PDB file of C-alpha atoms in Angstrom:
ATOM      1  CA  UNK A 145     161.437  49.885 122.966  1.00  0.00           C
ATOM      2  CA  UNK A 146     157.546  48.874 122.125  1.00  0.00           C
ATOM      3  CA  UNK A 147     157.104  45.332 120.526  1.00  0.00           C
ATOM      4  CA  UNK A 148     154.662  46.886 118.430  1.00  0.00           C
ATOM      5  CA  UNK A 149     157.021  49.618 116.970  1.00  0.00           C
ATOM      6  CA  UNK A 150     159.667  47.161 116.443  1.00  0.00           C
ATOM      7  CA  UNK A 151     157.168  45.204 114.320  1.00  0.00           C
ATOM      8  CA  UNK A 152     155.859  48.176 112.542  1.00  0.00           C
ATOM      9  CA  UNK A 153     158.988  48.982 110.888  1.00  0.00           C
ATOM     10  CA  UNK A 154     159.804  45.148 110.382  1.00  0.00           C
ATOM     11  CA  UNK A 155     156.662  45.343 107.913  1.00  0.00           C
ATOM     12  CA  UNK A 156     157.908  48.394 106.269  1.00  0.00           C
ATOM     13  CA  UNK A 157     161.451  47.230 105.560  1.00  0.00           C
ATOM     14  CA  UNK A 158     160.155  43.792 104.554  1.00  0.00           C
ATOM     15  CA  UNK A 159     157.093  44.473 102.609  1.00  0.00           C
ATOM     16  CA  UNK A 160     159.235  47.048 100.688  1.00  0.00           C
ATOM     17  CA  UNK A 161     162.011  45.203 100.379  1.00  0.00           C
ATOM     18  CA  UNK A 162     159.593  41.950  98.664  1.00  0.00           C
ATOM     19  CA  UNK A 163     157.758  44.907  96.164  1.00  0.00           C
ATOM     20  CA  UNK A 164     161.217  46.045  94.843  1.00  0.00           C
ATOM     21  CA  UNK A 165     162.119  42.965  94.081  1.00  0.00           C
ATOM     22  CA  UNK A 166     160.066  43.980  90.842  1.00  0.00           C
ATOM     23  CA  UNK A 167     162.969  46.034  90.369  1.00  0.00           C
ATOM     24  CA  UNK A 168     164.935  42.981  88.763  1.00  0.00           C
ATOM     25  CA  UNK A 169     162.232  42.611  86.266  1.00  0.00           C
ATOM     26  CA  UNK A 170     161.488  46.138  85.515  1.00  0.00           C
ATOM     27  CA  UNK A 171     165.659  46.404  84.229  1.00  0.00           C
ATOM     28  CA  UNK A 172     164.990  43.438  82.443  1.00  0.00           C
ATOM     29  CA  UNK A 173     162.584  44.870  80.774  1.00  0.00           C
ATOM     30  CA  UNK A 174     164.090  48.237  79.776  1.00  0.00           C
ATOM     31  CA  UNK A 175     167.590  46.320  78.928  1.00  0.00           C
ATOM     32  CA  UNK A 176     165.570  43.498  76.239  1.00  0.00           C
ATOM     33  CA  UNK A 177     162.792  45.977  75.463  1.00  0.00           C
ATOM     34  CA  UNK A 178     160.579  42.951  75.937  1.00  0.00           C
ATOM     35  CA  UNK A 179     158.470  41.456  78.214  1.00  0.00           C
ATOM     36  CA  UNK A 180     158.999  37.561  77.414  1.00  0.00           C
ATOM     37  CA  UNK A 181     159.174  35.406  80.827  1.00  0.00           C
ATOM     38  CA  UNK A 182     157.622  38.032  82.792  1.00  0.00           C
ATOM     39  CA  UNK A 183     154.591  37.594  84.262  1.00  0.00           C
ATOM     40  CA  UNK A 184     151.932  40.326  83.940  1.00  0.00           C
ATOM     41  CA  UNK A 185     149.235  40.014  86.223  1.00  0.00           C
ATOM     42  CA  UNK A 186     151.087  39.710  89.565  1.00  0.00           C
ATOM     43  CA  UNK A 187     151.525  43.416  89.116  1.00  0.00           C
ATOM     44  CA  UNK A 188     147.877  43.839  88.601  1.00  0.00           C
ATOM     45  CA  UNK A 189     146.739  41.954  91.176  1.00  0.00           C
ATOM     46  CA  UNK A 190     148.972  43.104  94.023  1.00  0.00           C
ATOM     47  CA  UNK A 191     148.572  46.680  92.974  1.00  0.00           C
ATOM     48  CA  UNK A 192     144.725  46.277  93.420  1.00  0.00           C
ATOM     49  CA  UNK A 193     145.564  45.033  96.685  1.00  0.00           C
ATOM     50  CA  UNK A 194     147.876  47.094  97.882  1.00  0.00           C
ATOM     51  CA  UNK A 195     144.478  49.928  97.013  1.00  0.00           C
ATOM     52  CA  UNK A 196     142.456  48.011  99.291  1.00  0.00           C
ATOM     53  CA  UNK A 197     144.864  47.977 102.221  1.00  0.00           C
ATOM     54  CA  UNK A 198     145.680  51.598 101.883  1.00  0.00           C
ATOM     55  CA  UNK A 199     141.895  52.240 102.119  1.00  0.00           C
ATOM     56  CA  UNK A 200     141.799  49.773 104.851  1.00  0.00           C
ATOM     57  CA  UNK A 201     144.607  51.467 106.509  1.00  0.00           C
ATOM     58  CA  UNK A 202     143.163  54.780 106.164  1.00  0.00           C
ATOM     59  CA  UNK A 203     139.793  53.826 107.961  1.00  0.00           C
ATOM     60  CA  UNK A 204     141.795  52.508 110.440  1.00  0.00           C
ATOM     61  CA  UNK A 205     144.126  54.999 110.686  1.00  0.00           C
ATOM     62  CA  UNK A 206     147.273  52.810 110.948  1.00  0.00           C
ATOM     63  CA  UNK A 207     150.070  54.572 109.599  1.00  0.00           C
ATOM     64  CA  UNK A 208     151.963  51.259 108.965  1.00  0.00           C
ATOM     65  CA  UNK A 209     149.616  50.058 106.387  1.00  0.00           C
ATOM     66  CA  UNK A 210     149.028  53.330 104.883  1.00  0.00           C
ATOM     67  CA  UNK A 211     152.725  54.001 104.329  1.00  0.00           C
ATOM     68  CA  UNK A 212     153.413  50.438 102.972  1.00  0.00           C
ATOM     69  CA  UNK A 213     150.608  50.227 100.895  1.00  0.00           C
ATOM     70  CA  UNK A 214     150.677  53.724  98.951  1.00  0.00           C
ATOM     71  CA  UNK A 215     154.541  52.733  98.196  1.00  0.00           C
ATOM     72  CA  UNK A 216     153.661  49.029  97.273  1.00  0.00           C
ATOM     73  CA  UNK A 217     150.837  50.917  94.777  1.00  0.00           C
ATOM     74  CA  UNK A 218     153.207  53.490  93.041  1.00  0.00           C
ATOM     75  CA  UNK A 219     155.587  50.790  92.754  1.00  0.00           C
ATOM     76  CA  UNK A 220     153.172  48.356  91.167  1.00  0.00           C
ATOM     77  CA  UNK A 221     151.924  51.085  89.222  1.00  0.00           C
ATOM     78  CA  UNK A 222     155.520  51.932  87.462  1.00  0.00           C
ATOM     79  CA  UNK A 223     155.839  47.988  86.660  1.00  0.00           C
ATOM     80  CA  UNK A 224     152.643  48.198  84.708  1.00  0.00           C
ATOM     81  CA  UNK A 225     153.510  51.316  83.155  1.00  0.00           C
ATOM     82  CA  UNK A 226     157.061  49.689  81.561  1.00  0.00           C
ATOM     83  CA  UNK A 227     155.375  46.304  80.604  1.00  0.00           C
ATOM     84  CA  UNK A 228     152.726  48.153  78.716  1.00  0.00           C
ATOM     85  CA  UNK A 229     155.527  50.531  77.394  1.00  0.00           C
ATOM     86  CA  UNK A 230     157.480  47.299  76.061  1.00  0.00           C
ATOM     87  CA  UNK A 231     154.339  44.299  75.418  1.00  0.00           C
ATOM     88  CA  UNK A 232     153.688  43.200  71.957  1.00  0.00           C
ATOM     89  CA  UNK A 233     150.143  42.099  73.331  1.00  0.00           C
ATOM     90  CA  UNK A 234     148.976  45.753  74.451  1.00  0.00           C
ATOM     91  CA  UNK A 235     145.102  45.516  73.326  1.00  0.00           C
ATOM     92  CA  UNK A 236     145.100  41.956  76.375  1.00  0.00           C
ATOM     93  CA  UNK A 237     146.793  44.033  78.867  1.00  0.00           C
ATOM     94  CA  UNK A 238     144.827  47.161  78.471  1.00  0.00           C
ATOM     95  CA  UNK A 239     141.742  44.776  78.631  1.00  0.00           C
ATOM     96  CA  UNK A 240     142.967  43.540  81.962  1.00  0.00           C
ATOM     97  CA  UNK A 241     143.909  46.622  83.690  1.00  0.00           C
ATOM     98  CA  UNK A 242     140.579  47.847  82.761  1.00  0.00           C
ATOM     99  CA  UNK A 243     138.998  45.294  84.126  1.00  0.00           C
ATOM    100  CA  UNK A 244     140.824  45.686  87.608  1.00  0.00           C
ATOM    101  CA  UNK A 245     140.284  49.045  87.270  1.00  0.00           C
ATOM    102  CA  UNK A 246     136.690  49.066  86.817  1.00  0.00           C
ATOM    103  CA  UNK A 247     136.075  45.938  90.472  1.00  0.00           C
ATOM    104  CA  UNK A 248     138.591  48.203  92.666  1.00  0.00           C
ATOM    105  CA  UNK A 249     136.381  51.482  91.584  1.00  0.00           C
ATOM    106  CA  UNK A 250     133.055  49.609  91.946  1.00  0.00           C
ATOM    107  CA  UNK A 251     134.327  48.299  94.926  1.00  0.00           C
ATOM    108  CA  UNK A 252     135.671  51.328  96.456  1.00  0.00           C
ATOM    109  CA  UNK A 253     132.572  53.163  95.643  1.00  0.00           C
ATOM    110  CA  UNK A 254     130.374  50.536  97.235  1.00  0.00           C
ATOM    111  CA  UNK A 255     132.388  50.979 100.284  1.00  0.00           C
ATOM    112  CA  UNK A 256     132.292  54.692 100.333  1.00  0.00           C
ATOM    113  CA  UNK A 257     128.450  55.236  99.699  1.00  0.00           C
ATOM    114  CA  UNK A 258     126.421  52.702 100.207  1.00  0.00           C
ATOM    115  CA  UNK A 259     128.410  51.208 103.783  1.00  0.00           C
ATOM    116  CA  UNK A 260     127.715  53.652 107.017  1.00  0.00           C
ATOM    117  CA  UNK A 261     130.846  54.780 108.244  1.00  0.00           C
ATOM    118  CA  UNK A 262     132.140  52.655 111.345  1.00  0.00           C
ATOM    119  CA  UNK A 263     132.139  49.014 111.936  1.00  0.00           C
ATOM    120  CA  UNK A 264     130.319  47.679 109.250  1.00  0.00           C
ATOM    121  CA  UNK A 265     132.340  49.278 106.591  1.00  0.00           C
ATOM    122  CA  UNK A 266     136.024  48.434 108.089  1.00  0.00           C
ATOM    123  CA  UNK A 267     134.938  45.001 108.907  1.00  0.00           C
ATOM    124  CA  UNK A 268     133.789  44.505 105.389  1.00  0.00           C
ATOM    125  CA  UNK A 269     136.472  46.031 103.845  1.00  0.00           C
ATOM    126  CA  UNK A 270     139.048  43.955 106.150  1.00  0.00           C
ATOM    127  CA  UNK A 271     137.066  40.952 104.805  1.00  0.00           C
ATOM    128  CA  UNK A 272     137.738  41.626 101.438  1.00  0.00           C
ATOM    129  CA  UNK A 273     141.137  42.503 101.666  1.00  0.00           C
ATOM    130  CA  UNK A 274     142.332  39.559 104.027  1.00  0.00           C
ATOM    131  CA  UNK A 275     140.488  37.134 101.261  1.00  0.00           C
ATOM    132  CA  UNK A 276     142.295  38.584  98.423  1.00  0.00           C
ATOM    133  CA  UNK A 277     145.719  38.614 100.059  1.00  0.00           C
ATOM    134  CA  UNK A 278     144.890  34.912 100.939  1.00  0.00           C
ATOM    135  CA  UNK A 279     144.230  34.624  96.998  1.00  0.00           C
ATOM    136  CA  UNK A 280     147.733  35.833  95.916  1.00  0.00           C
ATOM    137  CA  UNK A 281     149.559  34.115  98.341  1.00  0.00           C
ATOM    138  CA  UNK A 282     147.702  30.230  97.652  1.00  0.00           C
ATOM    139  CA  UNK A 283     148.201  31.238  93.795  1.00  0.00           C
ATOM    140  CA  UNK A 284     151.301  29.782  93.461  1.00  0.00           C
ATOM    141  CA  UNK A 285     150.661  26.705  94.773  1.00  0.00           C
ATOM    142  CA  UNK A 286     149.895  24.888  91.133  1.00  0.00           C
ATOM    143  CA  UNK A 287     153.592  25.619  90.414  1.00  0.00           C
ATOM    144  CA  UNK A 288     154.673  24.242  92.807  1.00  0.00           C
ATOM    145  CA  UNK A 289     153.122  20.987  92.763  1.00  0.00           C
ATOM    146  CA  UNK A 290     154.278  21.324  89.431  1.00  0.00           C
ATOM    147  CA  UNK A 291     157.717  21.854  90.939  1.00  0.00           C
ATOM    148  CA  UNK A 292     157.063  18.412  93.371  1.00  0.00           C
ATOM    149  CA  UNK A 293     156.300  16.586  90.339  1.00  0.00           C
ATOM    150  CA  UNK A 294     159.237  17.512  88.118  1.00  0.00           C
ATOM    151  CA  UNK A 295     161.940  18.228  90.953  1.00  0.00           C
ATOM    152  CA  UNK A 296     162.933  21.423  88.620  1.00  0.00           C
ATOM    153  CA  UNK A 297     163.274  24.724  91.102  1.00  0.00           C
ATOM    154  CA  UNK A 298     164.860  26.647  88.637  1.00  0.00           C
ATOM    155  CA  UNK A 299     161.671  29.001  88.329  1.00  0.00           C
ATOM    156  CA  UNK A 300     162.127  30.096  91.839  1.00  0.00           C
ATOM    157  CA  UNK A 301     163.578  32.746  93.418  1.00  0.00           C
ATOM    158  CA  UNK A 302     165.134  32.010  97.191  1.00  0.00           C
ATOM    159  CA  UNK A 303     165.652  35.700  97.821  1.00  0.00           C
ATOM    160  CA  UNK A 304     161.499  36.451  96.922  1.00  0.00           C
ATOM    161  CA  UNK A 305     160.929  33.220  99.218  1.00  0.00           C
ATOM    162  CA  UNK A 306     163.321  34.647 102.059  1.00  0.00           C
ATOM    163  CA  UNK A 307     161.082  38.134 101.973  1.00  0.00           C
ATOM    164  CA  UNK A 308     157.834  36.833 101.544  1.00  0.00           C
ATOM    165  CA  UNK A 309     158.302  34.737 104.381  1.00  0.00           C
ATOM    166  CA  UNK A 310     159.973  37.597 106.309  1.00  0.00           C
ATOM    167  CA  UNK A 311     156.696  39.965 105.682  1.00  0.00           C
ATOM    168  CA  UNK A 312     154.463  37.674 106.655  1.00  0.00           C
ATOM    169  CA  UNK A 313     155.859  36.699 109.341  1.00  0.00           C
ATOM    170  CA  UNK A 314     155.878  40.167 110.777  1.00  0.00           C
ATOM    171  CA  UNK A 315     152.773  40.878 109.320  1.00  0.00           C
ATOM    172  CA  UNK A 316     151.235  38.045 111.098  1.00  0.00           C
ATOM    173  CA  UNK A 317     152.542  39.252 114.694  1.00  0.00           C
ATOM    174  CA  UNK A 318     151.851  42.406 113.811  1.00  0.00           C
ATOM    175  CA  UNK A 319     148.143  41.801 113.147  1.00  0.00           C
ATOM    176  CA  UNK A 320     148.304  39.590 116.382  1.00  0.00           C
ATOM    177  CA  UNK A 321     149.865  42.698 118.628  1.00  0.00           C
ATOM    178  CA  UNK A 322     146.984  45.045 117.538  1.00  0.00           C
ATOM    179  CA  UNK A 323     144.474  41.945 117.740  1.00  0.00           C
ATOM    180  CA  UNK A 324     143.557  42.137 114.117  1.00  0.00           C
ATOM    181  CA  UNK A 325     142.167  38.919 112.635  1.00  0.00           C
ATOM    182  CA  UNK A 326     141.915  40.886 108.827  1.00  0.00           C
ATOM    183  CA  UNK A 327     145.775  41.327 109.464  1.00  0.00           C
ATOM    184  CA  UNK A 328     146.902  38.436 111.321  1.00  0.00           C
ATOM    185  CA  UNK A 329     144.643  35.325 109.674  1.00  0.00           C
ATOM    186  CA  UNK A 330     145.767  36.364 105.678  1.00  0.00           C
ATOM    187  CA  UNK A 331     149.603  36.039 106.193  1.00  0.00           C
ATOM    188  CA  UNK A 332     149.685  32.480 107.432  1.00  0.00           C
ATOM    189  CA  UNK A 333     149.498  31.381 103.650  1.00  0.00           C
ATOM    190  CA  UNK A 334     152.063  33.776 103.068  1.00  0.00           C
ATOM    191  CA  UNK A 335     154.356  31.995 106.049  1.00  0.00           C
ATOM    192  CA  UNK A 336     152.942  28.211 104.799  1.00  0.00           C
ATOM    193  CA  UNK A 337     153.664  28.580 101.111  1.00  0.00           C
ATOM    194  CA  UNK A 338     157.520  29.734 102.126  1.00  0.00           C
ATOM    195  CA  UNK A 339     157.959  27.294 104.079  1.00  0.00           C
ATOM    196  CA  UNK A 340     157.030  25.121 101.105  1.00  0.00           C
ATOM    197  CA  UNK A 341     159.182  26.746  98.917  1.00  0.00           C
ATOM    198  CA  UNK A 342     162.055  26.532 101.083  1.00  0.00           C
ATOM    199  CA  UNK A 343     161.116  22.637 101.195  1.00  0.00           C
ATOM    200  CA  UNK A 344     161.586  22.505  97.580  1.00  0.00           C
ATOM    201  CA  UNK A 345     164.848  24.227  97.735  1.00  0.00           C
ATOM    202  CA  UNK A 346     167.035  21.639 100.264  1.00  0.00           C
ATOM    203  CA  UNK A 347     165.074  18.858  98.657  1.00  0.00           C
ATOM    204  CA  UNK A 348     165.117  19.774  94.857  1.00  0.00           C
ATOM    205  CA  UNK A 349     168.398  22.720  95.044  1.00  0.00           C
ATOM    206  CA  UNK A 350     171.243  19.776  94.020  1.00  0.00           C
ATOM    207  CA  UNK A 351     168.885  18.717  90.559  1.00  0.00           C
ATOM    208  CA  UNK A 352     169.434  22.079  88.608  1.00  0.00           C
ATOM    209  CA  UNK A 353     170.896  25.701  89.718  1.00  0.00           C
ATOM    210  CA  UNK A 354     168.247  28.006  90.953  1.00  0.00           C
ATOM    211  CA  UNK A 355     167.604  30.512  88.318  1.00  0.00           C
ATOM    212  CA  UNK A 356     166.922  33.938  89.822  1.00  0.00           C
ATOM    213  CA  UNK A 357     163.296  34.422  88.562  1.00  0.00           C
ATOM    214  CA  UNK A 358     161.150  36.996  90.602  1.00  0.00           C
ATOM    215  CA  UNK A 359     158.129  36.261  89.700  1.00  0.00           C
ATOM    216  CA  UNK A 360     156.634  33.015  91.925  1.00  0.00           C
TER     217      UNK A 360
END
């Protein structure tokens, strides 16, 4: 069977399987009808992300990133729809979604009518994209120093680390296969801040319990 089919459905299962691990926090939600301990803008971020890549995916016509990416968006999208349902602070996250909003339609229309079709515009547009996945996945790195300093690992989740390294990993080959540096180059934080994490786990894990947060 073709490597590169193999690794296109390793993305698919993996990526999908790290977004609905939002799942845990979206019962949360609904069971407290609260938000407390759950981050907000993760949601945002990765949903404006998951935009670009679909776009991306689209110009390139790759059906992988396309498929991944409209799912990871609608999925993103229902998480922001029950925090803002159950948020006592609904004037700041309004504020930030519009925000987001208004840089990923700016954006978009930048790249739609002032960028020639071709090269240019999906070489930009893979710029963009591989410097804000690189963005979400070196985010968490002041927690854990944090972590290294306190030898606490109760905010992490091993399941979130175990997928996150698993997509990038096959994200990473995958961009390699098809010789895609926008694809390939972005995930190695992804793969370097896992391995981190599972660092923290063998040398931190016999301090406290790990408490199943799915958040960092």
């Amino acid at each position: 069977m073709d490597l590169l089919y193999l690794l296109s459905w390793a993305c698919i299962v993996f990526t999908l399987g790290m977004f609905s691990t939002g799942l845990v926090d979206l019962k949360k939600m609904q069971t407290s009808k609260s938000t407390d301990n759950i981050q907000f803008l993760p949601f945002l971020t990765t949903c404006a992300n998951n935009l670009g890549w679909f776009y991306y995916g689209m110009l390139k016509t790759d059906q992988t990133l396309i498929v991944v990416n409209l799912i990871g968006a609608l999925l993103q999208a229902l998480y922001i729809l029950v925090y803002f349902k159950y948020t006592k602070q609904k004037r700041k996250i309004l504020f930030q979604i519009v925000a987001i909003g208004a840089v990923v339609t700016s954006a978009g229309m930048y790249f739609m009518l002032f960028l020639p079709p071709g090269d240019i515009q999906l070489n930009q547009l893979g710029l963009v994209c591989s410097v804000a996945t690189v963005g979400v996945y070196l985010s968490p790195l002041v927690d854990l120093m944090a972590i290294v300093q306190s030898g606490d690992v109760q905010c992490l989740s091993f399941p979130l680390t175990v997928a996150t390294f698993l997509t990038s990993t096959s994200w990473f080959f995958y961009g390699l296969q098809l010789n895609d540096y926008y694809i390939l180059v972005p995930n190695l934080p992804g793969i370097l801040t896992s391995v981190i994490r599972f660092y923290l786990f063998w040398r931190f894990a016999h301090v406290s319990p790990p408490y199943k947060s799915m958040r960092i």
